[in-house]
XYZ file of C-alpha atoms in Angstrom:
523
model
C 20.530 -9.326 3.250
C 19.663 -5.831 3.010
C 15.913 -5.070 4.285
C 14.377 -1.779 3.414
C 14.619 0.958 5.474
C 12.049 1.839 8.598
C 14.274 4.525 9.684
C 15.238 7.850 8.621
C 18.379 9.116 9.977
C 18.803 11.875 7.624
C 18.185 15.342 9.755
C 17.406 16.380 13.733
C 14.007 17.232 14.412
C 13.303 21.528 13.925
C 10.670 23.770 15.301
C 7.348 22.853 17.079
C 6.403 19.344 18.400
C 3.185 19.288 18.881
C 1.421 16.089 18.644
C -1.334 16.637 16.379
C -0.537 16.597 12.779
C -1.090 19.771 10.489
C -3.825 20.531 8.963
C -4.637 21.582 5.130
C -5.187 25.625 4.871
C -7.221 27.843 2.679
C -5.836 31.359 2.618
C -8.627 32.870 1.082
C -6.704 35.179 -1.067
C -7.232 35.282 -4.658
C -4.749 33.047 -6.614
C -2.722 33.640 -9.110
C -2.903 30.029 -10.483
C -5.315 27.985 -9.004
C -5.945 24.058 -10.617
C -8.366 21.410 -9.977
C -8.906 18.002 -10.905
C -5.762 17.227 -12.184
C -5.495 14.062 -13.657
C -2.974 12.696 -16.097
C -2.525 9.101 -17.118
C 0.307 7.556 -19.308
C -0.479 3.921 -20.492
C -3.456 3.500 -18.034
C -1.086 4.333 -15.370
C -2.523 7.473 -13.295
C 0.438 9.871 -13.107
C -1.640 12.472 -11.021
C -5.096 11.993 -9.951
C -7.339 14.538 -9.033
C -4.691 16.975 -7.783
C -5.648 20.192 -6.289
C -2.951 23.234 -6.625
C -2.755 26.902 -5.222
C -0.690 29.377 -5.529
C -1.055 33.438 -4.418
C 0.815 36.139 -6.050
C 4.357 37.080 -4.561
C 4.633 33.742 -2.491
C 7.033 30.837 -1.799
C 5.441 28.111 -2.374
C 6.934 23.875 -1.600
C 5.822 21.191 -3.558
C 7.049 18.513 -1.636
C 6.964 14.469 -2.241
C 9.014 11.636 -3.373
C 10.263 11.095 -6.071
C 7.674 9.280 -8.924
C 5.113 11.522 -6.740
C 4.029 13.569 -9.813
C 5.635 16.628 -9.238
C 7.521 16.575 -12.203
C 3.911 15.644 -14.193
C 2.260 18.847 -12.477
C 4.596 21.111 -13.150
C 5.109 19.909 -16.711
C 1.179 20.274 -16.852
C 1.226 23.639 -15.786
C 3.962 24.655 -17.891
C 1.940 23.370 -21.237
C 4.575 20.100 -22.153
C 1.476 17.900 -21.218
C -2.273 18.059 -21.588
C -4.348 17.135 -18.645
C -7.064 14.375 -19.199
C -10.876 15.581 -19.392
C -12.723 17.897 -16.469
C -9.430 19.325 -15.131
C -10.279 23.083 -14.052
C -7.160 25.560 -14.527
C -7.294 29.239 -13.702
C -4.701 32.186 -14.202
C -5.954 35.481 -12.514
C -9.921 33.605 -12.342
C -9.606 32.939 -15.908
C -9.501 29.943 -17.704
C -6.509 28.801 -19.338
C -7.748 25.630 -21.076
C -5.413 24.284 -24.433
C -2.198 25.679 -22.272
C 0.902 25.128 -24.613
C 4.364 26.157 -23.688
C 4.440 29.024 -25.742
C 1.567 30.107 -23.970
C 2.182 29.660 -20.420
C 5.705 31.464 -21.120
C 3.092 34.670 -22.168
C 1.278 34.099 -19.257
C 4.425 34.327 -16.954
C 4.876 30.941 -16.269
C 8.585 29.909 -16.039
C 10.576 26.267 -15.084
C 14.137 25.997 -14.002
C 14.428 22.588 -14.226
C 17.231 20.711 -11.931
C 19.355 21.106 -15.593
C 18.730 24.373 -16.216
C 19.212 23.938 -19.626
C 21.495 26.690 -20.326
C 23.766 26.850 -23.160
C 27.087 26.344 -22.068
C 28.861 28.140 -25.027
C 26.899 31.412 -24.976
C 27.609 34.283 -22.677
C 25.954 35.694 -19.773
C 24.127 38.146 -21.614
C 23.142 35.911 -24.292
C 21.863 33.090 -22.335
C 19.725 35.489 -20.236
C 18.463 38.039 -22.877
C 18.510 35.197 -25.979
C 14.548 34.688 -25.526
C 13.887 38.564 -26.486
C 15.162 37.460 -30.153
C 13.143 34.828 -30.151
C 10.108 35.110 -32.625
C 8.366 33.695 -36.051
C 11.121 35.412 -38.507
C 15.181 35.805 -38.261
C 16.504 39.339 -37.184
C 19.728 40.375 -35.888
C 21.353 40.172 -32.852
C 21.188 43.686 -31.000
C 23.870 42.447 -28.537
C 24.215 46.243 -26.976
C 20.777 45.798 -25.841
C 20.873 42.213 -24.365
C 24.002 43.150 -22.519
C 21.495 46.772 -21.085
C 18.686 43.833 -20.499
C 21.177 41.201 -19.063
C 22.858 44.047 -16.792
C 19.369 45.099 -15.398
C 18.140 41.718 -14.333
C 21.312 40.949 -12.777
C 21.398 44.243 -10.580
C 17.540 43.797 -9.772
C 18.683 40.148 -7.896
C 21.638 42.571 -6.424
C 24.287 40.093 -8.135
C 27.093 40.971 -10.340
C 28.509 38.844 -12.590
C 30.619 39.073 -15.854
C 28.213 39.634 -18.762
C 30.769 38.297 -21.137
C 32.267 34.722 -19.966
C 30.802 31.526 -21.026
C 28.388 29.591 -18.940
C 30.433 27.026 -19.257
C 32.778 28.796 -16.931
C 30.276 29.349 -14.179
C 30.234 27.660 -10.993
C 26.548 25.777 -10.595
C 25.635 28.698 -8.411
C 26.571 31.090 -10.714
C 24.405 29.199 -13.477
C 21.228 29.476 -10.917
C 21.771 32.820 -10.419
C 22.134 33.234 -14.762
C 19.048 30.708 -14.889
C 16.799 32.696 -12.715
C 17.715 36.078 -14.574
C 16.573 34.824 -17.802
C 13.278 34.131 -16.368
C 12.655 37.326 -14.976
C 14.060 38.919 -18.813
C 10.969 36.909 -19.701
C 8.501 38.976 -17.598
C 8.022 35.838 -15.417
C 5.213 35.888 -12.489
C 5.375 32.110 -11.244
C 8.716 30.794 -11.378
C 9.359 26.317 -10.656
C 12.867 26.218 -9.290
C 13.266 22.229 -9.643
C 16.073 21.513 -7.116
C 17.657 24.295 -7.442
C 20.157 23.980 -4.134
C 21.093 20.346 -5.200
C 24.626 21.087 -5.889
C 25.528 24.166 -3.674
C 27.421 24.245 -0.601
C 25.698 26.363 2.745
C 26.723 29.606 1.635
C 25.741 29.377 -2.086
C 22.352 28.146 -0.962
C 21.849 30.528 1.772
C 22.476 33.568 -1.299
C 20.141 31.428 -3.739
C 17.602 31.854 -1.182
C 17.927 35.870 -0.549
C 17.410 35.936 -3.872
C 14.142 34.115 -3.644
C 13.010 35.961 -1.094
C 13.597 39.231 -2.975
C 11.782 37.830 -5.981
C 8.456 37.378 -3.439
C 8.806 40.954 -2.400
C 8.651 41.712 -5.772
C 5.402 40.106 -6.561
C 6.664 37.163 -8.297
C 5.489 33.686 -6.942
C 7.811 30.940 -6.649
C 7.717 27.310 -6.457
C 9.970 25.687 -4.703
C 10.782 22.287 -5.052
C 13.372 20.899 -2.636
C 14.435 17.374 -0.872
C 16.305 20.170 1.062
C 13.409 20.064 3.736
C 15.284 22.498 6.202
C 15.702 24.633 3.300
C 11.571 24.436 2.589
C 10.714 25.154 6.031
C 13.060 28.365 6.031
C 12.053 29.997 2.835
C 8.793 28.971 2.172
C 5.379 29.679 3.818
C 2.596 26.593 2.779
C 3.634 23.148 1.272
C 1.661 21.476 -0.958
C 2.617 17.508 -0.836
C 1.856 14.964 -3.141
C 2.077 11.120 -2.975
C 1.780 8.549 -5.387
C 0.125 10.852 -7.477
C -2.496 11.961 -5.413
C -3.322 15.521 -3.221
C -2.070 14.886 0.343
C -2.804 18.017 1.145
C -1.490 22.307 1.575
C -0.106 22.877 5.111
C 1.250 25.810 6.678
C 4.842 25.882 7.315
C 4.614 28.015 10.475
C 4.840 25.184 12.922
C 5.500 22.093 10.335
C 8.845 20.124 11.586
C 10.720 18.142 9.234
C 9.949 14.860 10.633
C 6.309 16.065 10.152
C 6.944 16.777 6.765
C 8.831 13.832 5.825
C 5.476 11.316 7.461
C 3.310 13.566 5.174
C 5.377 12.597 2.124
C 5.983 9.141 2.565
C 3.396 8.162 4.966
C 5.402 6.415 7.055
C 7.077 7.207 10.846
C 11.117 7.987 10.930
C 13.268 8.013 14.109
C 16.363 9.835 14.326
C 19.474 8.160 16.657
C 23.083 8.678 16.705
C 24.803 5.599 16.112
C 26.527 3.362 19.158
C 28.837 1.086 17.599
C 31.088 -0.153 19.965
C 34.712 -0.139 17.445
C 37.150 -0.318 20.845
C 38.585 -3.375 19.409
C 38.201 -3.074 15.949
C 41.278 -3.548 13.209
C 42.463 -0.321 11.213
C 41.546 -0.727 7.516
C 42.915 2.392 6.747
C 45.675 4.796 7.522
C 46.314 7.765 6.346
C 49.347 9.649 7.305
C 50.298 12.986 6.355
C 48.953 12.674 3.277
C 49.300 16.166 0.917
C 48.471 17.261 -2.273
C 49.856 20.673 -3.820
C 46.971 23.339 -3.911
C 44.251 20.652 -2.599
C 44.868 19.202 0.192
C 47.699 19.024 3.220
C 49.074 17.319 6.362
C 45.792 14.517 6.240
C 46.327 12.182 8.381
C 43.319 10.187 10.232
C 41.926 6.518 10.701
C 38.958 4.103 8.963
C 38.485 1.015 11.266
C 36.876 -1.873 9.971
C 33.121 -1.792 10.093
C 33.284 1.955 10.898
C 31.702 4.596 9.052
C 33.735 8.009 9.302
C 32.172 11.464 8.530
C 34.174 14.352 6.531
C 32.461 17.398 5.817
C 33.454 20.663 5.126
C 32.184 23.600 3.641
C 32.269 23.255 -0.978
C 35.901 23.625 -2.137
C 37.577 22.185 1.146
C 39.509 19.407 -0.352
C 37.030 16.743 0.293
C 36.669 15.047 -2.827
C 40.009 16.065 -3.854
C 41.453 13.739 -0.828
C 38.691 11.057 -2.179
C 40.142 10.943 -5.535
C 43.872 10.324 -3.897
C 42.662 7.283 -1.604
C 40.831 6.165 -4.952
C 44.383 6.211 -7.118
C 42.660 8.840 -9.601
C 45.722 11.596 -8.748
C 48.524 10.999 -6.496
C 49.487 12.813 -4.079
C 52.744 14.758 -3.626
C 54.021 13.536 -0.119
C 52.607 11.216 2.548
C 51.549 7.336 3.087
C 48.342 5.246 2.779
C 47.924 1.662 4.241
C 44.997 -0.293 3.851
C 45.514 -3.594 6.213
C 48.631 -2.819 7.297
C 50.337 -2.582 3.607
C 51.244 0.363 2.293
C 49.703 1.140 -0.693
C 51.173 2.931 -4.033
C 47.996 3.613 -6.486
C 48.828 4.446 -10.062
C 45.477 4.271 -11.115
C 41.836 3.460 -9.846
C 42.482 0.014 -11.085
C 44.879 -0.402 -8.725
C 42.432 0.881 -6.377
C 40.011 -1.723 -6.734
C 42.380 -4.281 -7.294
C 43.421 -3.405 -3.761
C 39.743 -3.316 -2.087
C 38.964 0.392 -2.483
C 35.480 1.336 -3.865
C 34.443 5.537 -4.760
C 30.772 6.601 -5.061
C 31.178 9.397 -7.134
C 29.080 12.553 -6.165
C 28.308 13.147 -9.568
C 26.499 9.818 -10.598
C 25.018 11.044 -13.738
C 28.430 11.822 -15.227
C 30.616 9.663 -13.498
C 28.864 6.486 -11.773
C 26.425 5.321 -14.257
C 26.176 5.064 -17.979
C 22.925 6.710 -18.178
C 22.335 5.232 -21.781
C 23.231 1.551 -20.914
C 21.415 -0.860 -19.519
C 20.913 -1.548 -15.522
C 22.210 -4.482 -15.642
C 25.429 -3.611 -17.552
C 26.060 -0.807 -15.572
C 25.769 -2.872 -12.578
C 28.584 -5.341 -13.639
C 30.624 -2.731 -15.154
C 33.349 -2.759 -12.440
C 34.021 -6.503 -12.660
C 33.865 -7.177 -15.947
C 37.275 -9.370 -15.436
C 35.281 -12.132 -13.431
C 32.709 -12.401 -16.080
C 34.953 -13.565 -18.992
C 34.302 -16.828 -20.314
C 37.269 -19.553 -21.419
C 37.174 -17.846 -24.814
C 37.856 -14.433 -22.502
C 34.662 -12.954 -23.505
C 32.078 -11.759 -21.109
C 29.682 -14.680 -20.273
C 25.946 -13.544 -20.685
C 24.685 -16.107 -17.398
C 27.310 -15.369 -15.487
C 26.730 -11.328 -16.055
C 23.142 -11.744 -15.542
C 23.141 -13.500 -12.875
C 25.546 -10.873 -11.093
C 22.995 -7.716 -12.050
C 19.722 -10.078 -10.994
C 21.353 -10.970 -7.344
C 22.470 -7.344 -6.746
C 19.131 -5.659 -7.990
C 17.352 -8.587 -5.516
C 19.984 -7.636 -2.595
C 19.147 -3.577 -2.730
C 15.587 -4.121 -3.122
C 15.817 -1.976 -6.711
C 12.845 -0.910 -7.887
C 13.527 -1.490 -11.944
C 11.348 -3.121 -14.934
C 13.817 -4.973 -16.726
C 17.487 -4.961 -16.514
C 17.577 -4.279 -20.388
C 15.980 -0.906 -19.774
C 18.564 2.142 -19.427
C 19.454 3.013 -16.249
C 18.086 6.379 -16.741
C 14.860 5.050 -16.675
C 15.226 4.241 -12.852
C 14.665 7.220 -10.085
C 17.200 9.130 -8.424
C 17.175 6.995 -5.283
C 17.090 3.739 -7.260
C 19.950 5.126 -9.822
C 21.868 5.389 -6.802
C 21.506 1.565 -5.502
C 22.477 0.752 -8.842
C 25.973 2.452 -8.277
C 26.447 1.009 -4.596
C 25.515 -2.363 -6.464
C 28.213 -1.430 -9.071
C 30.748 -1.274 -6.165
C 29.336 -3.883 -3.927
C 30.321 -6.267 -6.327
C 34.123 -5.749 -6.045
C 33.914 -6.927 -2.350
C 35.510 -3.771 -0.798
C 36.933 -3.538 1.876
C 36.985 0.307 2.044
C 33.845 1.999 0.429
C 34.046 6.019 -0.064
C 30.911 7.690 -0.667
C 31.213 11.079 -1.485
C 27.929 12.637 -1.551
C 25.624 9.331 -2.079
C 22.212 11.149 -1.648
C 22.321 14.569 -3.888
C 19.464 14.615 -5.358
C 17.294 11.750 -3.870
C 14.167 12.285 -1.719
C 14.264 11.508 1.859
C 12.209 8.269 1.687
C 14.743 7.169 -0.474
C 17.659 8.557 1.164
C 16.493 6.247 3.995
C 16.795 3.326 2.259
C 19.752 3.914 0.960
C 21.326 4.844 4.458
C 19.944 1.497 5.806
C 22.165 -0.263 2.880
C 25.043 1.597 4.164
C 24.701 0.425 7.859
C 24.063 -3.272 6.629
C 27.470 -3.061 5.150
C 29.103 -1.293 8.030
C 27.945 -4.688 10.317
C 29.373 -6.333 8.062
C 32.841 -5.170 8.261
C 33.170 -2.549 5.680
C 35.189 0.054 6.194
C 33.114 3.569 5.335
C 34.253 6.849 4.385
C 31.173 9.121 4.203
C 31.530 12.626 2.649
C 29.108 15.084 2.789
C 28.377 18.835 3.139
C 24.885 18.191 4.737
C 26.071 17.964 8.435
C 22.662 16.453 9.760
C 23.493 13.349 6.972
C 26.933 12.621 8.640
C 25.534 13.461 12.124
C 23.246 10.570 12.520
C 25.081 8.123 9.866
C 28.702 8.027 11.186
C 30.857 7.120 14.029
C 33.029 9.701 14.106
C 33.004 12.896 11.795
C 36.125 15.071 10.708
C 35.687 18.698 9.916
C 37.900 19.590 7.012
C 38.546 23.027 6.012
C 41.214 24.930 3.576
C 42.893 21.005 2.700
C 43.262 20.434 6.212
C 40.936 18.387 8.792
C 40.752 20.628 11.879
C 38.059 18.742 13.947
C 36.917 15.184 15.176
C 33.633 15.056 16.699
C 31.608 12.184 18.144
C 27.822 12.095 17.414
C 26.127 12.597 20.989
C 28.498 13.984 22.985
C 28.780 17.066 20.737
C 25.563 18.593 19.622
C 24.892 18.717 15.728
C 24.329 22.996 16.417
C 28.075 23.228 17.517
C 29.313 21.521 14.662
C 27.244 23.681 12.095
C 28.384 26.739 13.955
C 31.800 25.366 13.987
C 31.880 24.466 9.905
C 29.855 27.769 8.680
C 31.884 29.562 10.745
């Protein structure tokens, strides 16, 4: 029903075409950390094998792959959380750095920001960047004058300013980034792992993320950049060292390295990129939206979903995107304005009604809010029709909810070991087929996805698009949101530019080019 994907419609095709494919480089500089024989196995399963990694002082580094590639196992290697197995060769300024422990590689300079960040929401500014210089084998007090001095210097080094005295907690994601990568440099860092660090941020939070990195290489201090962002890669860094299945693919330069290029290297397979041709000229509307408003979120949205269409709304972060989403999904209500779905006006109290109705929402925040991360897959795969599951004595029958979670996890080819296991055990790519399963299983007629690939690699994201046109033939309606532009260009229909609450464009893939509509939303 749903084949995997041999297609990657994710982004255009940037810089050079030549025909040959890269090849690996050797600077010939002296490295700051250079490894060898890199091996790590974890129940007789080889994590890494034989890696090779390089990396000069004061550069930008990728490490590039999909995910369950290893990346994750390097870095945590480098960083001292694991132990590599025998005859693995690691070298900080030439010299050996055998036994590394975390403690350790933080003297050496070696600093993570994991995808997390692993702040502490509570604390302050100051304290969360400065907390490390109390840090030590006995109690002392807090000199909070001079982590606020310490705090204050960092901040004005990466030429941000920010108020030394609110809560993390109260900080935008960028913000945290910004707080994330000051505390590292507090900790005299010289090689800095930014896991994924543009996940969450719109264009413009992303674009100031990366001055920042840049200014950090002028200062000496190497950074690591690990990205499915691969426009993002090519821009700000200058090699890429890829990884698959564990193994050394290979360092290329990025002068000349496309991201279809990249993406082959990665996955080792070939992508093609093709604006959709559906012909919808006779089609039935599934939904209307008229005039729809929302005080302070959203206004005047009116626009069309036809049946087997899939409709594009981006925007730049904060224009009322997923506010509107939450509306159509009966989560809020909105102040003035109709919805139909079918020709029926609809009046959603609740998500319930919602569903009950034929609407489905793919959260963009699936960690929090589309999967149960400590239940199992194949309870969080039922967990939206739970009703249809209930036995004569109205509890839930165990066949009939197996059964459910077993043809779903068959139908979206997911990758799992037992549906018992908790779905956080599952990659990013495969948590996210579990939550289109989740929804699948309502029988929408209208599926919103708002954001469905933050945070999954490209190979998946692939796979996860081909799902998405399966169910789009079909006859679902879709309503795809999304602030990467090159994700709605060659997935939708139609796309909607929405901006301040209000949707001020319609576009049609190919006969508008995907450069006028990024100069039109970043405008």
């Amino acid at each position: 029903m749903f084949p995997a994907a041999s297609k990657d419609r994710l982004a255009p095709e940037r810089g050079n075409t030549t025909s040959d494919m890269p090849v690996a480089v050797d600077t010939g500089r002296a490295a700051l950390l250079k490894l060898e024989n890199i091996t790590k196995i974890f129940g007789g399963v080889k994590a890494l094998q034989a890696v090779k990694f390089d990396v000069m002082p004061g550069e930008v580094l990728c490490l590039a792959g999909e995910n369950g590639c290893g990346k994750s196992t390097l870095i945590k290697v480098i960083s001292g959380v694991y132990q590599p197995e025998s005859g693995a060769v690691m070298l900080m300024d030439g010299q050996s750095i055998e036994g590394l422990e975390p403690a350790k590689a933080r003297d050496l300079g070696i600093q993570v920001i994991w995808q997390d960040l692993a702040l502490f929401p509570e604390m302050t500014v100051a304290e969360n960047i400065a907390f490390e210089r109390n840090l030590g084998p006995r109690p002392r007090l807090v000199n909070y004058g001079q982590m606020k001095v310490a705090a204050r210097r960092i901040l004005e080094r990466l030429g941000v300013a920010i108020d030394l005295g609110r809560s993390v907690r109260s900080l935008s994601i960028a913000q945290r980034q910004i707080v994330a990568v000051a505390r590292a440099l507090v900790a005299d860092a010289r090689l800095v792992f930014m896991d994924e660090p543009t996940a969450s941020l719109s264009h413009a939070e992303t674009k100031a993320l990366l001055t920042i990195v840049r200014r950090l290489s002028v200062d000496g201090i190497a950074v690591v950049f690990v990205s499915h962002r691969l426009a993002e890669v090519l821009d700000v860094c200058t090699r890429v060292t890829v990884l698959c299945d564990g193994q050394y693919v290979g360092t290329f330069p990025t002068a000349g390295m496309t991201q279809t290029r990249l993406t082959e290297l990665m996955t080792g397979r070939t992508f093609d990129y093709a604006v959709r041709t559906t012909d919808l000229s006779a089609a039935p509307v599934v939904l209307k939206v008229e005039g729809l408003s929302r005080r302070n979120e959203y206004d005047a949205v009116s626009f069309c979903v036809k049946k087997g269409e899939i409709l594009g709304v981006t925007g730049r972060l904060g224009a009322g995107r997923t506010e509107l989403a939450l509306s159509l999904f009966g989560m809020t209500r909105p102040g003035a304005g109709a919805v139909s779905l079918d020709g029926k006006k609809l009046s959603l109290g609740s998500n319930r009604d919602a569903i009950r109705a034929g609407i489905a929402y793919v959260s963009e925040d699936r960690l929090q809010l589309g999967l149960v991360q400590q239940q199992s897959i194949g309870d969080n795969t039922v967990a939206a029709v739970l009703d249809d599951l209930l036995d004569a004595t109205r509890l839930i029958a165990p066949g009939k909810r197996d059964a459910l979670s077993r043809d779903w996890v068959q139908k979206l080819a997911v990758k799992i070991g037992k549906p018992q296991d908790a779905v956080s055990t599952l990659s990013g790519g495969n948590q996210q087929r579990i939550v289109l399963a989740k929804w699948l299983a309502t029988n929408p007629k209208l599926l919103i996805l708002d954001s469905p690939t933050v945070g999954v690699d490209v190979g998946a994201r692939a796979g996860i698009f081909a799902i998405i046109h399966k169910l789009a033939e079909q006859g679902v309606a879709i309503l795809l949101i999304s602030d990467e532009i090159p994700e709605v260009y060659f997935n939708a229909d139609r796309i909607l530019h929405m901006r301040n609450g209000r949707m001020v464009a319609e576009y049609v893939p190919g006969t508008t080019t995907i450069d006028q509509i990024e100069r039109d939303v970043h405008a």
